Amino acid sequence: MSDMPLPPFECAPGHRLTAHEKVHQIQLDTLGRRLDRLEQMLERLERRIWLTVYGVAAVILAQAFQSIIASQ
């Protein structure tokens, strides 16, 4: 009986831990991609807001100049 080597014992909790680590890494990668997309969307939104602010300011200044020119 001692002449026959035993096959290596594979521990089930060790496999579960490895699988959990892989799933965790996949979740972190997905979370990173989502965060990158959110940052890009926020940058685009910020640009649009600034364009709107500049547009409104330009309209107000144009009306002010028009009223100044019209009053002279």
JSON list of C-alpha atoms in Angstrom, two decimals:
[
{"chain": "A", "resi": 1, "resn": "MET", "atom": "CA", "xyz": [0.00, 0.00, 0.00]},
{"chain": "A", "resi": 2, "resn": "SER", "atom": "CA", "xyz": [2.86, 2.41, 0.70]},
{"chain": "A", "resi": 3, "resn": "ASP", "atom": "CA", "xyz": [4.33, 1.55, -2.73]},
{"chain": "A", "resi": 4, "resn": "MET", "atom": "CA", "xyz": [1.54, 3.33, -4.58]},
{"chain": "A", "resi": 5, "resn": "PRO", "atom": "CA", "xyz": [1.84, 7.11, -4.56]},
{"chain": "A", "resi": 6, "resn": "LEU", "atom": "CA", "xyz": [-1.33, 8.98, -3.74]},
{"chain": "A", "resi": 7, "resn": "PRO", "atom": "CA", "xyz": [-2.68, 11.43, -6.29]},
{"chain": "A", "resi": 8, "resn": "PRO", "atom": "CA", "xyz": [-2.29, 15.05, -5.30]},
{"chain": "A", "resi": 9, "resn": "PHE", "atom": "CA", "xyz": [-5.17, 16.28, -3.22]},
{"chain": "A", "resi": 10, "resn": "GLU", "atom": "CA", "xyz": [-6.93, 19.30, -4.67]},
{"chain": "A", "resi": 11, "resn": "CYS", "atom": "CA", "xyz": [-8.66, 21.35, -2.04]},
{"chain": "A", "resi": 12, "resn": "ALA", "atom": "CA", "xyz": [-12.12, 22.58, -3.01]},
{"chain": "A", "resi": 13, "resn": "PRO", "atom": "CA", "xyz": [-11.91, 25.77, -0.90]},
{"chain": "A", "resi": 14, "resn": "GLY", "atom": "CA", "xyz": [-8.72, 26.65, -2.76]},
{"chain": "A", "resi": 15, "resn": "HIS", "atom": "CA", "xyz": [-10.54, 26.38, -6.08]},
{"chain": "A", "resi": 16, "resn": "ARG", "atom": "CA", "xyz": [-13.38, 28.48, -4.73]},
{"chain": "A", "resi": 17, "resn": "LEU", "atom": "CA", "xyz": [-10.91, 31.14, -3.64]},
{"chain": "A", "resi": 18, "resn": "THR", "atom": "CA", "xyz": [-9.26, 31.19, -7.06]},
{"chain": "A", "resi": 19, "resn": "ALA", "atom": "CA", "xyz": [-12.65, 31.45, -8.76]},
{"chain": "A", "resi": 20, "resn": "HIS", "atom": "CA", "xyz": [-13.67, 34.24, -6.40]},
{"chain": "A", "resi": 21, "resn": "GLU", "atom": "CA", "xyz": [-10.45, 36.14, -7.16]},
{"chain": "A", "resi": 22, "resn": "LYS", "atom": "CA", "xyz": [-11.09, 35.84, -10.90]},
{"chain": "A", "resi": 23, "resn": "VAL", "atom": "CA", "xyz": [-14.67, 37.06, -10.52]},
{"chain": "A", "resi": 24, "resn": "HIS", "atom": "CA", "xyz": [-13.48, 39.92, -8.33]},
{"chain": "A", "resi": 25, "resn": "GLN", "atom": "CA", "xyz": [-10.89, 40.95, -10.93]},
{"chain": "A", "resi": 26, "resn": "ILE", "atom": "CA", "xyz": [-13.52, 40.87, -13.68]},
{"chain": "A", "resi": 27, "resn": "GLN", "atom": "CA", "xyz": [-15.81, 43.04, -11.56]},
{"chain": "A", "resi": 28, "resn": "LEU", "atom": "CA", "xyz": [-13.00, 45.53, -10.89]},
{"chain": "A", "resi": 29, "resn": "ASP", "atom": "CA", "xyz": [-12.16, 45.72, -14.61]},
{"chain": "A", "resi": 30, "resn": "THR", "atom": "CA", "xyz": [-15.82, 46.32, -15.46]},
{"chain": "A", "resi": 31, "resn": "LEU", "atom": "CA", "xyz": [-16.09, 48.95, -12.75]},
{"chain": "A", "resi": 32, "resn": "GLY", "atom": "CA", "xyz": [-13.00, 50.70, -14.13]},
{"chain": "A", "resi": 33, "resn": "ARG", "atom": "CA", "xyz": [-14.46, 50.77, -17.65]},
{"chain": "A", "resi": 34, "resn": "ARG", "atom": "CA", "xyz": [-17.75, 52.14, -16.32]},
{"chain": "A", "resi": 35, "resn": "LEU", "atom": "CA", "xyz": [-15.89, 54.83, -14.39]},
{"chain": "A", "resi": 36, "resn": "ASP", "atom": "CA", "xyz": [-13.97, 55.82, -17.52]},
{"chain": "A", "resi": 37, "resn": "ARG", "atom": "CA", "xyz": [-17.22, 56.09, -19.49]},
{"chain": "A", "resi": 38, "resn": "LEU", "atom": "CA", "xyz": [-18.78, 58.20, -16.74]},
{"chain": "A", "resi": 39, "resn": "GLU", "atom": "CA", "xyz": [-15.78, 60.54, -16.72]},
{"chain": "A", "resi": 40, "resn": "GLN", "atom": "CA", "xyz": [-16.03, 60.96, -20.50]},
{"chain": "A", "resi": 41, "resn": "MET", "atom": "CA", "xyz": [-19.75, 61.69, -20.24]},
{"chain": "A", "resi": 42, "resn": "LEU", "atom": "CA", "xyz": [-19.14, 64.26, -17.50]},
{"chain": "A", "resi": 43, "resn": "GLU", "atom": "CA", "xyz": [-16.47, 65.98, -19.60]},
{"chain": "A", "resi": 44, "resn": "ARG", "atom": "CA", "xyz": [-18.86, 66.22, -22.55]},
{"chain": "A", "resi": 45, "resn": "LEU", "atom": "CA", "xyz": [-21.61, 67.55, -20.28]},
{"chain": "A", "resi": 46, "resn": "GLU", "atom": "CA", "xyz": [-19.25, 70.13, -18.82]},
{"chain": "A", "resi": 47, "resn": "ARG", "atom": "CA", "xyz": [-18.30, 71.33, -22.31]},
{"chain": "A", "resi": 48, "resn": "ARG", "atom": "CA", "xyz": [-21.97, 71.65, -23.24]},
{"chain": "A", "resi": 49, "resn": "ILE", "atom": "CA", "xyz": [-22.74, 73.60, -20.08]},
{"chain": "A", "resi": 50, "resn": "TRP", "atom": "CA", "xyz": [-19.87, 76.02, -20.70]},
{"chain": "A", "resi": 51, "resn": "LEU", "atom": "CA", "xyz": [-20.98, 76.51, -24.31]},
{"chain": "A", "resi": 52, "resn": "THR", "atom": "CA", "xyz": [-24.47, 77.29, -23.05]},
{"chain": "A", "resi": 53, "resn": "VAL", "atom": "CA", "xyz": [-23.12, 79.76, -20.47]},
{"chain": "A", "resi": 54, "resn": "TYR", "atom": "CA", "xyz": [-20.99, 81.50, -23.10]},
{"chain": "A", "resi": 55, "resn": "GLY", "atom": "CA", "xyz": [-23.93, 81.57, -25.50]},
{"chain": "A", "resi": 56, "resn": "VAL", "atom": "CA", "xyz": [-26.22, 83.17, -22.93]},
{"chain": "A", "resi": 57, "resn": "ALA", "atom": "CA", "xyz": [-23.55, 85.70, -22.00]},
{"chain": "A", "resi": 58, "resn": "ALA", "atom": "CA", "xyz": [-23.06, 86.55, -25.69]},
{"chain": "A", "resi": 59, "resn": "VAL", "atom": "CA", "xyz": [-26.80, 87.10, -26.17]},
{"chain": "A", "resi": 60, "resn": "ILE", "atom": "CA", "xyz": [-26.99, 89.35, -23.09]},
{"chain": "A", "resi": 61, "resn": "LEU", "atom": "CA", "xyz": [-23.97, 91.38, -24.25]},
{"chain": "A", "resi": 62, "resn": "ALA", "atom": "CA", "xyz": [-25.38, 91.66, -27.78]},
{"chain": "A", "resi": 63, "resn": "GLN", "atom": "CA", "xyz": [-28.70, 92.95, -26.43]},
{"chain": "A", "resi": 64, "resn": "ALA", "atom": "CA", "xyz": [-26.87, 95.41, -24.18]},
{"chain": "A", "resi": 65, "resn": "PHE", "atom": "CA", "xyz": [-24.84, 96.76, -27.11]},
{"chain": "A", "resi": 66, "resn": "GLN", "atom": "CA", "xyz": [-27.96, 96.93, -29.25]},
{"chain": "A", "resi": 67, "resn": "SER", "atom": "CA", "xyz": [-29.80, 98.97, -26.65]},
{"chain": "A", "resi": 68, "resn": "ILE", "atom": "CA", "xyz": [-26.79, 101.29, -26.25]},
{"chain": "A", "resi": 69, "resn": "ILE", "atom": "CA", "xyz": [-26.53, 101.80, -30.01]},
{"chain": "A", "resi": 70, "resn": "ALA", "atom": "CA", "xyz": [-30.29, 102.25, -30.40]},
{"chain": "A", "resi": 71, "resn": "SER", "atom": "CA", "xyz": [-30.44, 104.87, -27.64]},
{"chain": "A", "resi": 72, "resn": "GLN", "atom": "CA", "xyz": [-27.84, 107.09, -29.33]}
]
